[in-house]
Amino acid sequence: MRKVLIAGNWKMNLNRQAAVSLVEAIVQRFASEGTVDLALCPPFVYLETLAPLLKDSSVALGAQNMYFEKSGAFTGEVSGEMLVDVGCRFVILGHSERRHILGETDAMINQKVHAALELGLRPILCVGELLAEREAGQTEAVVRQQMTGSLAGVSADQMPNIVIAYEPVWAIGTGKVATPEQAQSVHADLRRMIEECYNAQVAGAVRIQYGGSVKPENAKELLSLEDVDGALVGGASLKVEDFLGIVAGVPK
Ligand code: 13P
């Protein structure tokens, strides 16, 4: 049985005071019933401020990116060791905004995945097609390339520590959520690909989140789908009511 993971990707939003208030409200109101894991991924600069607020809670801290080298002359980058040092347990890798705005390639993301796994950080690996790719019937090929490229060399033993997030680019920040049929179909494809590359046991263990305009109004239906094991939430993770409204949509 896969445990649902709801993660908030704050992207480049909030200031320190708003970040603290949001975390305090979530921690206070989130009653873990053991059926759902929660993770929050604030901007780097707030990680250290927020870590103590999450320390004794059942909410995990995550980062939105990292560099694959351990240390050195990489101006502006943050290493995985630094993330572990401040208390992160998850790291989002290969988000479409990093792929499409900042030019990250599958090869680069693959190096980051390996670096994170070596440190015990759990990667949330994002994959997803552009609208033009979906319209051209290329969705399966695109997510296959992204997933296999980003996971090259990852062993079956390491796979249960990976979370996949299927985020169709056309659904991110647009209010256009994938239909349940579209989401379930790609999630099932991804699980089948994992089975092909590894085995049925690994495929059954890996959590696959959906991301893209998840809101309290659509969360329940998406989270009830057979192969949807959680959500990676952008805009709606910035408001406590919306975020916990999504958590409330997790099937009991
Ligand atoms: P929205 O929930 O704002 O569409 O963003 C999704 C996303 O990119 C999460 O990583």
GROMACS .gro file of C-alpha atoms and ligand atoms in nm:
model
  262
    1MET     CA    1   0.000   0.000   0.000
    2ARG     CA    2   0.148   0.332  -0.107
    3LYS     CA    3   0.115   0.618   0.141
    4VAL     CA    4  -0.018   0.938  -0.011
    5LEU     CA    5   0.230   1.228  -0.025
    6ILE     CA    6   0.100   1.583  -0.053
    7ALA     CA    7   0.383   1.832  -0.112
    8GLY     CA    8   0.368   2.209  -0.135
    9ASN     CA    9   0.598   2.369  -0.390
   10TRP     CA   10   0.601   2.733  -0.290
   11LYS     CA   11   0.816   2.829  -0.590
   12MET     CA   12   0.952   3.189  -0.559
   13ASN     CA   13   0.676   3.318  -0.330
   14LEU     CA   14   0.614   3.458   0.019
   15ASN     CA   15   0.843   3.650   0.253
   16ARG     CA   16   0.988   3.531   0.582
   17GLN     CA   17   0.698   3.641   0.798
   18ALA     CA   18   0.435   3.494   0.566
   19ALA     CA   19   0.635   3.171   0.542
   20VAL     CA   20   0.652   3.136   0.921
   21SER     CA   21   0.279   3.208   0.962
   22LEU     CA   22   0.187   2.954   0.695
   23VAL     CA   23   0.403   2.680   0.845
   24GLU     CA   24   0.277   2.748   1.197
   25ALA     CA   25  -0.084   2.728   1.079
   26ILE     CA   26  -0.027   2.405   0.886
   27VAL     CA   27   0.157   2.235   1.172
   28GLN     CA   28  -0.109   2.340   1.420
   29ARG     CA   29  -0.400   2.222   1.211
   30PHE     CA   30  -0.261   1.914   1.034
   31ALA     CA   31  -0.369   1.608   1.225
   32SER     CA   32  -0.170   1.319   1.084
   33GLU     CA   33  -0.380   1.008   1.078
   34GLY     CA   34  -0.101   0.801   0.936
   35THR     CA   35  -0.267   0.790   0.596
   36VAL     CA   36  -0.087   1.087   0.447
   37ASP     CA   37   0.265   1.229   0.436
   38LEU     CA   38   0.304   1.605   0.409
   39ALA     CA   39   0.607   1.798   0.282
   40LEU     CA   40   0.669   2.168   0.235
   41CYS     CA   41   0.924   2.301  -0.013
   42PRO     CA   42   0.992   2.670   0.053
   43PRO     CA   43   1.261   2.882  -0.114
   44PHE     CA   44   1.619   2.805  -0.003
   45VAL     CA   45   1.657   3.121   0.205
   46TYR     CA   46   1.370   3.026   0.437
   47LEU     CA   47   1.467   2.662   0.496
   48GLU     CA   48   1.673   2.730   0.805
   49THR     CA   49   1.406   2.955   0.958
   50LEU     CA   50   1.132   2.699   0.900
   51ALA     CA   51   1.319   2.381   0.994
   52PRO     CA   52   1.279   2.424   1.372
   53LEU     CA   53   0.905   2.482   1.329
   54LEU     CA   54   0.871   2.146   1.154
   55LYS     CA   55   1.120   1.953   1.364
   56ASP     CA   56   0.881   1.784   1.606
   57SER     CA   57   0.590   1.771   1.362
   58SER     CA   58   0.486   1.508   1.111
   59VAL     CA   59   0.544   1.754   0.826
   60ALA     CA   60   0.870   1.714   0.633
   61LEU     CA   61   1.089   1.987   0.490
   62GLY     CA   62   1.195   1.980   0.126
   63ALA     CA   63   1.383   2.201  -0.118
   64GLN     CA   64   1.294   2.300  -0.473
   65ASN     CA   65   1.629   2.220  -0.634
   66MET     CA   66   1.994   2.141  -0.562
   67TYR     CA   67   2.324   2.114  -0.746
   68PHE     CA   68   2.490   1.776  -0.796
   69GLU     CA   69   2.844   1.869  -0.691
   70LYS     CA   70   2.936   1.841  -0.322
   71SER     CA   71   3.106   2.180  -0.288
   72GLY     CA   72   3.333   2.417  -0.475
   73ALA     CA   73   3.331   2.705  -0.721
   74PHE     CA   74   2.966   2.694  -0.832
   75THR     CA   75   2.846   3.046  -0.767
   76GLY     CA   76   2.481   3.068  -0.675
   77GLU     CA   77   2.428   2.693  -0.634
   78VAL     CA   78   2.325   2.495  -0.324
   79SER     CA   79   2.449   2.142  -0.256
   80GLY     CA   80   2.255   1.843  -0.130
   81GLU     CA   81   2.475   1.831   0.178
   82MET     CA   82   2.366   2.183   0.263
   83LEU     CA   83   2.002   2.077   0.231
   84VAL     CA   84   2.056   1.781   0.463
   85ASP     CA   85   2.244   2.009   0.701
   86VAL     CA   86   1.939   2.236   0.742
   87GLY     CA   87   1.696   1.946   0.782
   88CYS     CA   88   1.557   1.871   0.435
   89ARG     CA   89   1.425   1.524   0.362
   90PHE     CA   90   1.290   1.582   0.011
   91VAL     CA   91   1.415   1.771  -0.292
   92ILE     CA   92   1.214   1.855  -0.604
   93LEU     CA   93   1.423   1.780  -0.913
   94GLY     CA   94   1.357   1.850  -1.280
   95HIS     CA   95   1.054   2.073  -1.228
   96SER     CA   96   0.924   2.193  -1.566
   97GLU     CA   97   1.009   2.552  -1.475
   98ARG     CA   98   1.371   2.445  -1.431
   99ARG     CA   99   1.363   2.239  -1.750
  100HIS     CA  100   1.198   2.505  -1.966
  101ILE     CA  101   1.303   2.839  -1.812
  102LEU     CA  102   1.645   2.744  -1.675
  103GLY     CA  103   1.750   2.488  -1.936
  104GLU     CA  104   1.794   2.176  -1.722
  105THR     CA  105   1.846   1.857  -1.919
  106ASP     CA  106   1.768   1.496  -1.829
  107ALA     CA  107   2.144   1.434  -1.799
  108MET     CA  108   2.182   1.715  -1.545
  109ILE     CA  109   1.875   1.603  -1.353
  110ASN     CA  110   2.011   1.248  -1.350
  111GLN     CA  111   2.329   1.369  -1.179
  112LYS     CA  112   2.119   1.550  -0.922
  113VAL     CA  113   1.906   1.240  -0.858
  114HIS     CA  114   2.218   1.035  -0.785
  115ALA     CA  115   2.368   1.303  -0.562
  116ALA     CA  116   2.043   1.332  -0.364
  117LEU     CA  117   2.003   0.955  -0.319
  118GLU     CA  118   2.360   0.921  -0.193
  119LEU     CA  119   2.277   1.170   0.080
  120GLY     CA  120   1.948   1.004   0.178
  121LEU     CA  121   1.744   1.291   0.031
  122ARG     CA  122   1.427   1.174  -0.141
  123PRO     CA  123   1.396   1.320  -0.492
  124ILE     CA  124   1.055   1.428  -0.616
  125LEU     CA  125   1.129   1.386  -0.986
  126CYS     CA  126   0.901   1.590  -1.212
  127VAL     CA  127   0.803   1.489  -1.564
  128GLY     CA  128   0.538   1.628  -1.796
  129GLU     CA  129   0.458   1.723  -2.152
  130LEU     CA  130   0.396   2.062  -2.317
  131LEU     CA  131   0.055   2.129  -2.470
  132ALA     CA  132   0.197   2.099  -2.823
  133GLU     CA  133   0.349   1.762  -2.733
  134ARG     CA  134   0.015   1.636  -2.600
  135GLU     CA  135  -0.166   1.759  -2.910
  136ALA     CA  136   0.092   1.582  -3.127
  137GLY     CA  137   0.027   1.254  -2.942
  138GLN     CA  138   0.374   1.256  -2.789
  139THR     CA  139   0.284   1.254  -2.417
  140GLU     CA  140   0.392   0.896  -2.349
  141ALA     CA  141   0.718   0.934  -2.543
  142VAL     CA  142   0.803   1.261  -2.368
  143VAL     CA  143   0.746   1.136  -2.014
  144ARG     CA  144   0.927   0.810  -2.096
  145GLN     CA  145   1.232   1.002  -2.217
  146GLN     CA  146   1.227   1.233  -1.914
  147MET     CA  147   1.182   0.952  -1.665
  148THR     CA  148   1.431   0.703  -1.807
  149GLY     CA  149   1.687   0.979  -1.875
  150SER     CA  150   1.656   1.122  -1.525
  151LEU     CA  151   1.664   0.780  -1.357
  152ALA     CA  152   1.954   0.628  -1.556
  153GLY     CA  153   2.169   0.413  -1.328
  154VAL     CA  154   1.924   0.424  -1.035
  155SER     CA  155   1.898   0.074  -0.883
  156ALA     CA  156   1.584  -0.117  -0.789
  157ASP     CA  157   1.685  -0.083  -0.424
  158GLN     CA  158   1.698   0.295  -0.457
  159MET     CA  159   1.370   0.333  -0.643
  160PRO     CA  160   1.131   0.325  -0.344
  161ASN     CA  161   1.305   0.644  -0.226
  162ILE     CA  162   1.207   0.821  -0.548
  163VAL     CA  163   0.877   1.003  -0.587
  164ILE     CA  164   0.763   1.077  -0.941
  165ALA     CA  165   0.547   1.386  -1.001
  166TYR     CA  166   0.351   1.392  -1.325
  167GLU     CA  167   0.295   1.759  -1.402
  168PRO     CA  168   0.153   1.834  -1.747
  169VAL     CA  169   0.308   2.171  -1.828
  170TRP     CA  170  -0.019   2.304  -1.972
  171ALA     CA  171  -0.189   2.245  -1.635
  172ILE     CA  172   0.067   2.429  -1.422
  173GLY     CA  173  -0.059   2.761  -1.290
  174THR     CA  174  -0.324   2.777  -1.560
  175GLY     CA  175  -0.632   2.653  -1.374
  176LYS     CA  176  -0.664   2.386  -1.646
  177VAL     CA  177  -0.636   2.066  -1.447
  178ALA     CA  178  -0.592   1.735  -1.628
  179THR     CA  179  -0.911   1.531  -1.641
  180PRO     CA  180  -0.916   1.223  -1.418
  181GLU     CA  181  -0.891   1.009  -1.735
  182GLN     CA  182  -0.586   1.200  -1.860
  183ALA     CA  183  -0.413   1.183  -1.522
  184GLN     CA  184  -0.487   0.813  -1.460
  185SER     CA  185  -0.378   0.720  -1.811
  186VAL     CA  186  -0.033   0.884  -1.781
  187HIS     CA  187   0.015   0.760  -1.424
  188ALA     CA  188  -0.060   0.405  -1.537
  189ASP     CA  189   0.185   0.448  -1.827
  190LEU     CA  190   0.454   0.568  -1.588
  191ARG     CA  191   0.396   0.275  -1.353
  192ARG     CA  192   0.415   0.033  -1.645
  193MET     CA  193   0.744   0.193  -1.756
  194ILE     CA  194   0.885   0.150  -1.405
  195GLU     CA  195   0.782  -0.215  -1.415
  196GLU     CA  196   0.954  -0.259  -1.753
  197CYS     CA  197   1.275  -0.097  -1.626
  198TYR     CA  198   1.271  -0.265  -1.284
  199ASN     CA  199   1.001  -0.507  -1.171
  200ALA     CA  200   0.639  -0.523  -1.050
  201GLN     CA  201   0.736  -0.488  -0.685
  202VAL     CA  202   0.926  -0.164  -0.749
  203ALA     CA  203   0.645  -0.033  -0.970
  204GLY     CA  204   0.397  -0.107  -0.692
  205ALA     CA  205   0.605   0.077  -0.433
  206VAL     CA  206   0.694   0.403  -0.612
  207ARG     CA  207   0.463   0.694  -0.540
  208ILE     CA  208   0.344   0.895  -0.839
  209GLN     CA  209   0.202   1.239  -0.758
  210TYR     CA  210  -0.009   1.452  -0.986
  211GLY     CA  211   0.066   1.826  -1.015
  212GLY     CA  212  -0.096   2.109  -1.208
  213SER     CA  213  -0.378   2.332  -1.079
  214VAL     CA  214  -0.464   2.099  -0.790
  215LYS     CA  215  -0.725   2.272  -0.571
  216PRO     CA  216  -0.956   2.159  -0.288
  217GLU     CA  217  -1.236   2.136  -0.548
  218ASN     CA  218  -1.059   1.881  -0.769
  219ALA     CA  219  -0.830   1.706  -0.519
  220LYS     CA  220  -1.073   1.440  -0.402
  221GLU     CA  221  -1.140   1.306  -0.749
  222LEU     CA  222  -0.773   1.309  -0.852
  223LEU     CA  223  -0.656   1.148  -0.529
  224SER     CA  224  -0.909   0.868  -0.562
  225LEU     CA  225  -0.754   0.749  -0.889
  226GLU     CA  226  -0.583   0.412  -0.873
  227ASP     CA  227  -0.235   0.528  -0.974
  228VAL     CA  228  -0.238   0.877  -0.821
  229ASP     CA  229  -0.050   0.864  -0.491
  230GLY     CA  230  -0.055   1.228  -0.393
  231ALA     CA  231  -0.021   1.579  -0.524
  232LEU     CA  232   0.252   1.834  -0.587
  233VAL     CA  233   0.077   2.162  -0.525
  234GLY     CA  234   0.190   2.507  -0.639
  235GLY     CA  235  -0.043   2.806  -0.598
  236ALA     CA  236  -0.285   2.635  -0.361
  237SER     CA  237  -0.003   2.545  -0.121
  238LEU     CA  238   0.040   2.913  -0.032
  239LYS     CA  239  -0.289   2.935   0.158
  240VAL     CA  240  -0.354   2.721   0.462
  241GLU     CA  241  -0.725   2.668   0.383
  242ASP     CA  242  -0.652   2.557   0.028
  243PHE     CA  243  -0.360   2.334   0.119
  244LEU     CA  244  -0.540   2.159   0.403
  245GLY     CA  245  -0.851   2.143   0.187
  246ILE     CA  246  -0.649   1.937  -0.058
  247VAL     CA  247  -0.520   1.716   0.224
  248ALA     CA  248  -0.882   1.664   0.332
  249GLY     CA  249  -0.947   1.518  -0.014
  250VAL     CA  250  -0.720   1.219   0.053
  251PRO     CA  251  -0.936   0.905   0.063
  252LYS     CA  252  -0.966   0.770   0.415
  25313P     P1  253   0.007   2.494  -0.962
  25313P     O1  254  -0.053   2.407  -0.855
  25313P     O2  255   0.018   2.638  -0.925
  25313P     O3  256  -0.058   2.471  -1.096
  25313P     O4  257   0.161   2.446  -0.980
  25313P     C1  258   0.188   2.311  -0.994
  25313P     C2  259   0.333   2.290  -0.980
  25313P     O5  260   0.411   2.330  -1.064
  25313P     C3  261   0.381   2.223  -0.859
  25313P     O6  262   0.515   2.187  -0.870
   0.00000   0.00000   0.00000
